[in-house]
Short mmCIF file of C-alpha atoms and ligand atoms in Angstrom, two decimals:
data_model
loop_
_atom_site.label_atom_id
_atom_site.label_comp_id
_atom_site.label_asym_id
_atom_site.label_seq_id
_atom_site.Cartn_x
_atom_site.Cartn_y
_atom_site.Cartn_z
CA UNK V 1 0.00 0.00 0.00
CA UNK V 2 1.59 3.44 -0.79
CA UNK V 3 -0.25 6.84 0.17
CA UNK V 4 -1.06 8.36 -3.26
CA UNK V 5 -3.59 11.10 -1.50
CA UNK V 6 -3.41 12.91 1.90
CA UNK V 7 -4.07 9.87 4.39
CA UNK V 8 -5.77 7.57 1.79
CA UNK V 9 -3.85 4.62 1.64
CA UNK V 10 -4.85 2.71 -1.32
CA UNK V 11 -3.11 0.27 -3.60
CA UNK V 12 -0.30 1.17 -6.26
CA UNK V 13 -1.58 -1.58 -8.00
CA UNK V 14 -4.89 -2.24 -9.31
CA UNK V 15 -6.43 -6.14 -8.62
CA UNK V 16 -7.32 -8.66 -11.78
CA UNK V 17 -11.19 -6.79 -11.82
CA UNK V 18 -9.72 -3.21 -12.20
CA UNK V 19 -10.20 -2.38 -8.80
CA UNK V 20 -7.68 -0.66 -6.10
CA UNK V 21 -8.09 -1.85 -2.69
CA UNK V 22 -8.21 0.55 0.17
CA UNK V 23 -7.06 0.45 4.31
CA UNK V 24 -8.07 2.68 6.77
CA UNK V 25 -6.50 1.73 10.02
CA UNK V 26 -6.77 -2.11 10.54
CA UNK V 27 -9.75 -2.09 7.72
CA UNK V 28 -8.88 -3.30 4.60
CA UNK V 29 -11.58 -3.00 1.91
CA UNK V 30 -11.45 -4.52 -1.56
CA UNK V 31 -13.92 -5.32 -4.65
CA UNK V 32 -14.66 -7.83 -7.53
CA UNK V 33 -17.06 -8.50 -9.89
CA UNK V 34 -20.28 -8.90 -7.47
CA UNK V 35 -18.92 -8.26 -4.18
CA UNK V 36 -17.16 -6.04 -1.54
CA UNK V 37 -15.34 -8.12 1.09
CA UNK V 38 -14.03 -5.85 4.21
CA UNK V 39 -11.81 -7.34 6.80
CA UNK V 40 -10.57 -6.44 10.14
CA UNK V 41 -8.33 -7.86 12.86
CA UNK V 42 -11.01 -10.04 14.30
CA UNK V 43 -13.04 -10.98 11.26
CA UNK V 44 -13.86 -10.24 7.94
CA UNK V 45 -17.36 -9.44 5.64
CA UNK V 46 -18.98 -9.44 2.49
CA UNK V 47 -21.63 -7.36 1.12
CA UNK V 48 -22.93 -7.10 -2.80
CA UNK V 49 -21.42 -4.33 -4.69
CA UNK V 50 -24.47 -1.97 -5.47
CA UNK V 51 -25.68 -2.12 -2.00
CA UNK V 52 -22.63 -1.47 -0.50
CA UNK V 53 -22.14 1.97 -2.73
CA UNK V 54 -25.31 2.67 -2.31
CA UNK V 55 -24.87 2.68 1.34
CA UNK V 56 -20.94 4.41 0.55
CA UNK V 57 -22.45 7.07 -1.10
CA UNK V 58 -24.96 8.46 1.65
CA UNK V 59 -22.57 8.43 4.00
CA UNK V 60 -20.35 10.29 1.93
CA UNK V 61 -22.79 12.71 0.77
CA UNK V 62 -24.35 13.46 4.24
CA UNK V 63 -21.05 13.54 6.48
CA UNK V 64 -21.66 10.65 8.35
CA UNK V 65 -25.37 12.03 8.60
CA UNK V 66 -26.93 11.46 12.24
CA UNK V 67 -25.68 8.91 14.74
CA UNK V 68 -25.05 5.53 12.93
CA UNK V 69 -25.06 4.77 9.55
CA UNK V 70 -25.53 0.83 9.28
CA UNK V 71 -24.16 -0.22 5.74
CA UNK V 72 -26.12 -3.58 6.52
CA UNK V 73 -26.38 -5.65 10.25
CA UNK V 74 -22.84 -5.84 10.54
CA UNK V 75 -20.34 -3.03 9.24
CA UNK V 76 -20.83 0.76 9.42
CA UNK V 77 -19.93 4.17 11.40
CA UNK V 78 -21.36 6.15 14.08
CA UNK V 79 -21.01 9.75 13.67
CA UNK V 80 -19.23 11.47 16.84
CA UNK V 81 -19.30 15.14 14.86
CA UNK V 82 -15.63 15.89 13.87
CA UNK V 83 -14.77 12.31 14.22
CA UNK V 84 -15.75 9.07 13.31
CA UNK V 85 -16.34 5.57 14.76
CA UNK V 86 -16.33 2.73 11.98
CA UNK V 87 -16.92 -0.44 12.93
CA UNK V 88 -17.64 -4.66 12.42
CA UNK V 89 -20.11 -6.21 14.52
CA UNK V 90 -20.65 -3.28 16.82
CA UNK V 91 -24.63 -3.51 16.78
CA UNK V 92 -24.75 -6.74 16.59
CA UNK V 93 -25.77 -9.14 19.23
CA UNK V 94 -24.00 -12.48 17.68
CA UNK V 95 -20.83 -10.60 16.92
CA UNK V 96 -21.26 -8.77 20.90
CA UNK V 97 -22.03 -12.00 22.21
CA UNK V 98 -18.68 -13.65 20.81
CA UNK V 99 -16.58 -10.83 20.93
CA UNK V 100 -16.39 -10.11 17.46
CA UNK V 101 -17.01 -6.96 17.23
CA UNK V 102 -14.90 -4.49 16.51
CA UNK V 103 -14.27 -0.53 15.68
CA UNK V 104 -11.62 2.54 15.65
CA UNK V 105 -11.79 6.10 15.86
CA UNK V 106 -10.75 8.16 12.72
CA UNK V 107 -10.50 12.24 12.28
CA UNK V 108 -13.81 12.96 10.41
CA UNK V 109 -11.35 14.11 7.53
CA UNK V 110 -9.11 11.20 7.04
CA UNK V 111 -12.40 8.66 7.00
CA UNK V 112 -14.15 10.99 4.70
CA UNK V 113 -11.22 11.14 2.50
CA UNK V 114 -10.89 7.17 2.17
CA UNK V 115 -14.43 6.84 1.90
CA UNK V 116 -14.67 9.15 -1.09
CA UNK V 117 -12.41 7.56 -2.89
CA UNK V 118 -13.68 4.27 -2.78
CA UNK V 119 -16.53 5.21 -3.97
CA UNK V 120 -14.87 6.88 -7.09
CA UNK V 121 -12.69 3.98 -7.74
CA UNK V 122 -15.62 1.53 -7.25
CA UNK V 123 -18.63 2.90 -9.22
CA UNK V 124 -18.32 2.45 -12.68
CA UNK V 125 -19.76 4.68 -15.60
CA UNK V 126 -23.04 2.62 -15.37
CA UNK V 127 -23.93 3.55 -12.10
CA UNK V 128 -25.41 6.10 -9.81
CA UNK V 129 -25.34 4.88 -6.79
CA UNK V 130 -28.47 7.56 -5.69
CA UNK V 131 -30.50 6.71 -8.30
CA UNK V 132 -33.79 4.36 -7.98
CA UNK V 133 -32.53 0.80 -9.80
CA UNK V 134 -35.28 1.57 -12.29
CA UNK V 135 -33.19 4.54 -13.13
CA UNK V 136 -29.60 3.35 -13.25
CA UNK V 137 -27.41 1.10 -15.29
CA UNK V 138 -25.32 -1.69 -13.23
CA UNK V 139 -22.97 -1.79 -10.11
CA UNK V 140 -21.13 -4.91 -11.57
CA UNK V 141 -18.67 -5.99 -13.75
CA UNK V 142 -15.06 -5.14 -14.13
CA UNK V 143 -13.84 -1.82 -13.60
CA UNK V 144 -15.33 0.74 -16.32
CA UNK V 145 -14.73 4.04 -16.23
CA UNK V 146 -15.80 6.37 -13.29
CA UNK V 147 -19.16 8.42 -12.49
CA UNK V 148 -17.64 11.25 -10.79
CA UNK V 149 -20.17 13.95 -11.50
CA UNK V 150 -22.78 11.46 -10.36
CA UNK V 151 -20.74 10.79 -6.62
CA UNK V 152 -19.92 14.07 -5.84
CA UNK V 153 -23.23 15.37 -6.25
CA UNK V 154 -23.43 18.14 -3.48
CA UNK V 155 -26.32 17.79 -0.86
CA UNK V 156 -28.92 20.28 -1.23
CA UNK V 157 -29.30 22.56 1.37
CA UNK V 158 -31.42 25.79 1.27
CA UNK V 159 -29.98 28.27 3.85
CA UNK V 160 -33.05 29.88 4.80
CA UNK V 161 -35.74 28.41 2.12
CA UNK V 162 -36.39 27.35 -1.57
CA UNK V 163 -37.22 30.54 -3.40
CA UNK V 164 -35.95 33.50 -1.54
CA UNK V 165 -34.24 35.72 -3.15
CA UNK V 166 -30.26 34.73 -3.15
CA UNK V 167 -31.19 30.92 -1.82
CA UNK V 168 -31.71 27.80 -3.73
CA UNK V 169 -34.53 27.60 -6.27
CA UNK V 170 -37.34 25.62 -7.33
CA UNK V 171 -36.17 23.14 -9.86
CA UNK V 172 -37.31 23.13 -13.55
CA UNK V 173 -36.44 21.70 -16.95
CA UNK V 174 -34.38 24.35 -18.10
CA UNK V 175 -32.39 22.98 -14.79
CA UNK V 176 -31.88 19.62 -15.82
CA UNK V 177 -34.78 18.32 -13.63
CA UNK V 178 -37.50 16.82 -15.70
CA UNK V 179 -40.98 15.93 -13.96
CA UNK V 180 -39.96 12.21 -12.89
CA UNK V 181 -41.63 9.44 -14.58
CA UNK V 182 -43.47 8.63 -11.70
CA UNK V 183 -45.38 11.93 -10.71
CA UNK V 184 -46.14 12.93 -13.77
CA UNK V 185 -49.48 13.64 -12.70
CA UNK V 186 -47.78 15.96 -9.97
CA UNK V 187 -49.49 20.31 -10.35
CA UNK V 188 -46.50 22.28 -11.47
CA UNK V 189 -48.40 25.37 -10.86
CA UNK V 190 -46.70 27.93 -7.99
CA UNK V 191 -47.84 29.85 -5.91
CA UNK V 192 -48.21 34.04 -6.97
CA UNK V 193 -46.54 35.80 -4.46
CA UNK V 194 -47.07 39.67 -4.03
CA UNK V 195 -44.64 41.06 -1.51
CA UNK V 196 -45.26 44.78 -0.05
CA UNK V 197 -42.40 46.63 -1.64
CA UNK V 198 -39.28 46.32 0.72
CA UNK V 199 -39.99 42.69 1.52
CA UNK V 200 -39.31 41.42 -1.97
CA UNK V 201 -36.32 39.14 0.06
CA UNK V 202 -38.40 38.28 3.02
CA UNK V 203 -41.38 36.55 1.11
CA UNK V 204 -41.28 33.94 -0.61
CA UNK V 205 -43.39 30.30 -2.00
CA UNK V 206 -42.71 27.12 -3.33
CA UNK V 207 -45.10 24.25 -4.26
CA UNK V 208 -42.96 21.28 -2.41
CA UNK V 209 -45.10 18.78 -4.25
CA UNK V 210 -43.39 20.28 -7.45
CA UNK V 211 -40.17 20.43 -6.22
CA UNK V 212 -39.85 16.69 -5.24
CA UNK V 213 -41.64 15.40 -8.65
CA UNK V 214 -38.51 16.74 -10.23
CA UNK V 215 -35.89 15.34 -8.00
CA UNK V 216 -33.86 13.10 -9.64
CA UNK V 217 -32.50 10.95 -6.72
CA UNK V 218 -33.57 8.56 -4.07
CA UNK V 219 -33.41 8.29 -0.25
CA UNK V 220 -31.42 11.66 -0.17
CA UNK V 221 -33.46 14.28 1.91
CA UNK V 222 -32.14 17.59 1.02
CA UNK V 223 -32.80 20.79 3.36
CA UNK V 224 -35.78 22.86 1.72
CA UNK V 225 -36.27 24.60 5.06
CA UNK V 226 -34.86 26.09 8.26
CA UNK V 227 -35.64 28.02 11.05
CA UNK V 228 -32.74 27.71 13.89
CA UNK V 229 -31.82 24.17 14.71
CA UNK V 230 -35.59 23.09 13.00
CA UNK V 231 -34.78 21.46 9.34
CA UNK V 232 -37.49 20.33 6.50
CA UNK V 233 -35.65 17.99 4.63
CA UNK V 234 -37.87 16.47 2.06
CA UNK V 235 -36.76 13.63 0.01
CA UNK V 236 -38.26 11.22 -2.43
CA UNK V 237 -38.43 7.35 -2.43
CA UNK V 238 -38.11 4.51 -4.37
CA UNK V 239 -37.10 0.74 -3.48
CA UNK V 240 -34.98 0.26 -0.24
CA UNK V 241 -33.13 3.18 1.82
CA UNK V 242 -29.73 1.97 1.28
CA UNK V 243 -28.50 2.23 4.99
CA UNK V 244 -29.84 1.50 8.58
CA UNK V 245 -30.17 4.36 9.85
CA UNK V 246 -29.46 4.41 14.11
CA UNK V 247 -30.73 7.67 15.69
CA UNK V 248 -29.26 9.90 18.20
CA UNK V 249 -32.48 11.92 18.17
CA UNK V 250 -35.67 11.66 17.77
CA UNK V 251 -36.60 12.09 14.20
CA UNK V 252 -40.46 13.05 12.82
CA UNK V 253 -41.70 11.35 9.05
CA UNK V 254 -44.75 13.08 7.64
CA UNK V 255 -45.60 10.72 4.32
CA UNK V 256 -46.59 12.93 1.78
CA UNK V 257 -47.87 11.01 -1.03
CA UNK V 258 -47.68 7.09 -1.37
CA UNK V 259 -46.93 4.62 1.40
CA UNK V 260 -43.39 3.48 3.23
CA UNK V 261 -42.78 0.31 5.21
CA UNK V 262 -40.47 0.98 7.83
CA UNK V 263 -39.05 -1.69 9.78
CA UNK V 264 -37.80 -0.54 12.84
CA UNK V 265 -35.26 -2.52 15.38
CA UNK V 266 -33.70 -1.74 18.74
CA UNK V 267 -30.68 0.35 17.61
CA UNK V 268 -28.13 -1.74 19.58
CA UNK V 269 -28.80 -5.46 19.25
CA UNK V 270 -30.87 -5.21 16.17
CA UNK V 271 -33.68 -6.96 17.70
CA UNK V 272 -36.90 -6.04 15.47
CA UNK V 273 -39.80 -3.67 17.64
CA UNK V 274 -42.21 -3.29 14.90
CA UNK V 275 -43.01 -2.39 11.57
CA UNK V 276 -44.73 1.00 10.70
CA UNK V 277 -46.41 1.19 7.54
CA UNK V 278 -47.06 4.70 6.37
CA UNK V 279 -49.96 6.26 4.19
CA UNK V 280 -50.19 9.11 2.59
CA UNK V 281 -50.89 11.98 5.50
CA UNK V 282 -49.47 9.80 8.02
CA UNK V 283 -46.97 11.29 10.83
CA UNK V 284 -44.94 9.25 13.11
CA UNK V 285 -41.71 10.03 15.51
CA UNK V 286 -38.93 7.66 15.28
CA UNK V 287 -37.39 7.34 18.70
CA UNK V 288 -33.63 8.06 19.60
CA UNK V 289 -32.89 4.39 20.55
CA UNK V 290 -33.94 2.71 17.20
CA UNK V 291 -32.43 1.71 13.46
CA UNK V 292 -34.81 1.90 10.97
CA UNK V 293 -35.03 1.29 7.26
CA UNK V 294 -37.86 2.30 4.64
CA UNK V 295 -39.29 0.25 2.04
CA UNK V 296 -40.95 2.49 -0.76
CA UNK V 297 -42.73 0.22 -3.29
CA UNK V 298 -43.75 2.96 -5.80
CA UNK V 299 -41.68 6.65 -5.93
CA UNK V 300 -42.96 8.39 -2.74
CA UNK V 301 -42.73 11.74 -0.76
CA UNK V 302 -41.41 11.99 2.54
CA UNK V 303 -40.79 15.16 4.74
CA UNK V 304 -38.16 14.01 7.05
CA UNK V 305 -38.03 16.96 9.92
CA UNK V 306 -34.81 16.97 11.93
CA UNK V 307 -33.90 18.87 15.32
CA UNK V 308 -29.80 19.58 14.35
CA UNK V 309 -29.35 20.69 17.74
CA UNK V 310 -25.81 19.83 18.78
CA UNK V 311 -26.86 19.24 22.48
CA UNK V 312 -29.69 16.57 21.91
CA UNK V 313 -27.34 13.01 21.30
CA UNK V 314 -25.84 13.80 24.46
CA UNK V 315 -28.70 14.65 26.19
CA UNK V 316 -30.14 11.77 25.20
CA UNK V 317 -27.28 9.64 25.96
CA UNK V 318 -26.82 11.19 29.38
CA UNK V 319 -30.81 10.59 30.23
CA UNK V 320 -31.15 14.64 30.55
CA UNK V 321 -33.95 14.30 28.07
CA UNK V 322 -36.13 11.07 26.55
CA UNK V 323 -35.77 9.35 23.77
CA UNK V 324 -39.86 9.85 22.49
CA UNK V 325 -40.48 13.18 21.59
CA UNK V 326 -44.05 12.95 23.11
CA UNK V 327 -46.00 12.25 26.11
CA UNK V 328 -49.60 11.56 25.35
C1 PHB J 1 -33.63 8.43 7.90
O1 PHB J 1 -32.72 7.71 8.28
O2 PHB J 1 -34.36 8.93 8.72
C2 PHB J 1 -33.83 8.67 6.47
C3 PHB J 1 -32.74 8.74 5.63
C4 PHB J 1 -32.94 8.96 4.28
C5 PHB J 1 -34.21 9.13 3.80
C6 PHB J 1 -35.30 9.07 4.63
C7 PHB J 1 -35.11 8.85 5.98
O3 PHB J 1 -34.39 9.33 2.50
FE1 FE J 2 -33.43 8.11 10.39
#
């Protein structure tokens, strides 16, 4: 292994599928045809190559997101906010129970850095890994070319909200963000807004309902919305969310159009506490002590509203406030 990047250490060499192989601390991570096989000192796993960068690429895309980002029951990271755990077996109750698991702390940057480029090296010109599988060529195969534009897309985060002056903007054609396939029955009209003079930068409206019918990736919630440490971060779904997500807040769903299974397990062992199927109009409040992952049978709408408070994991964590946002 040589260091061709600051604190990426990945192969001089590539492997007989095209690939270079990658190590970040005692992880060593390498891919074939089908698979992605990850070891570490006490073990080692293997997960299928489009679910893996799937997984790979919200992770890198959101920062390490919220708490723990499960690539699958056994390998992923927990977000500490400036660093980062990643770990084998960690929330696992087999891998606990035998003393399997197994994790190290990394500088958010170095991890981040890695991270990035395996999922450059690994995703060939055929697929985006944020795209619904109805919407994206193959994960497989020997190395093919790259999709760079496609894994750096940036987040989308509105600093204030969608449509004020200076902020991001409703999406149209002229854009490069067609009325998906699957709401094409979706109003594109917007609202008229008539601001009193002077408060032209104040004022402003958005049909959301548009907005998502023209986003062109899945299980990505960008930030339409904020007000302080309250964020709107709509997103639209098709298939499986990629990762399991564990919370280290309490996180609200309001289903906007379609339905969402959500299967739901105890965020440390895994063990499953129900399944939550969501209509159209439906609200629920994931708790702080649960993974979950969505199941979105046809393209759907989901507002996912998070508190980014810096204060509430360890709050949590420390008992100083609950894990249910309610008390009924
Ligand atoms: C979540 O973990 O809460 C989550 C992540 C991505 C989505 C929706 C929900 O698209
Ligand atoms: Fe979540």
């Amino acid at each position: 292994m040589t260091a061709i990047q600051l604190d990426v250490e990945r192969s001089a060499d590539v492997n007989v599928d095209g690939y270079h192989e990658f190590k970040l601390g005692e992880f060593g991570f390498r891919r074939d045809e089908f698979f992605v096989y990850i070891t570490w000192p006490t073990g080692s796993h293997m997960m299928s190559a489009d679910a893996f960068l799937r997984a790979l690429q919200r992770d890198v895309a959101w920062d390490f997101f919220y708490g723990t980002v499960n690539f699958d029951g056994v390998f992923g990271t927990v977000n500490h906010y400036g660093t980062v755990d990643i770990f084998a077996g960690r929330f696992n109750d087999s891998y606990r129970k035998a003393e399997l698991d197994y994790s190290e702390n990394h500088e958010t940057p170095r991890i981040r850095e890695t991270f990035k480029s395996i999922l450059d090296d690994w995703t060939n010109q055929s697929f985006d890994p944020f795209a619904s599988p109805h919407e994206t060529g193959s994960a497989f195969g020997l190395k093919n070319g790259n999709n760079t534009e496609a894994v750096t897309r940036e987040r989308v985060t509105a600093n204030r909200m969608v449509g004020l002056r200076g902020d991001q903007q409703p999406r149209t054609d002229e854009m490069g963000f067609p009325v998906n396939r699957m709401f094409a029955d979706v109003d594109q009209t917007e609202p008229v807004v008539e601001a009193e003079p002077g408060f032209e930068d104040e004022v402003a409206a958005f049909s959301l309902f548009a907005y998502l019918s023209r986003s062109n990736v899945t299980w990505n919630p960008s930030v339409v919305s904020v007000c302080k440490d309250s964020l709107a971060c709509p997103t639209t779904e098709e298939y499986i969310l990629p990762i399991i997500h564990g919370n280290d807040r309490v996180e609200w769903f309001i289903q906007l159009s379609d339905e969402i299974t959500w299967e739901v397990e105890d965020r440390d062992t895994g063990a499953v506490r129900s399944r939550v199927v969501m209509k159209a109009g439906d609200v629920c409040a994931m708790p702080a002590d649960i993974r979950h992952q969505g199941y979105s049978p046809k393209r759907s709408m989901l507002l996912v509203w998070e508190n980014n408070s810096e204060k509430i994991p360890e709050a949590i964590a420390a008992g100083r406030a609950p894990t249910y946002p309610v008390e009924f």
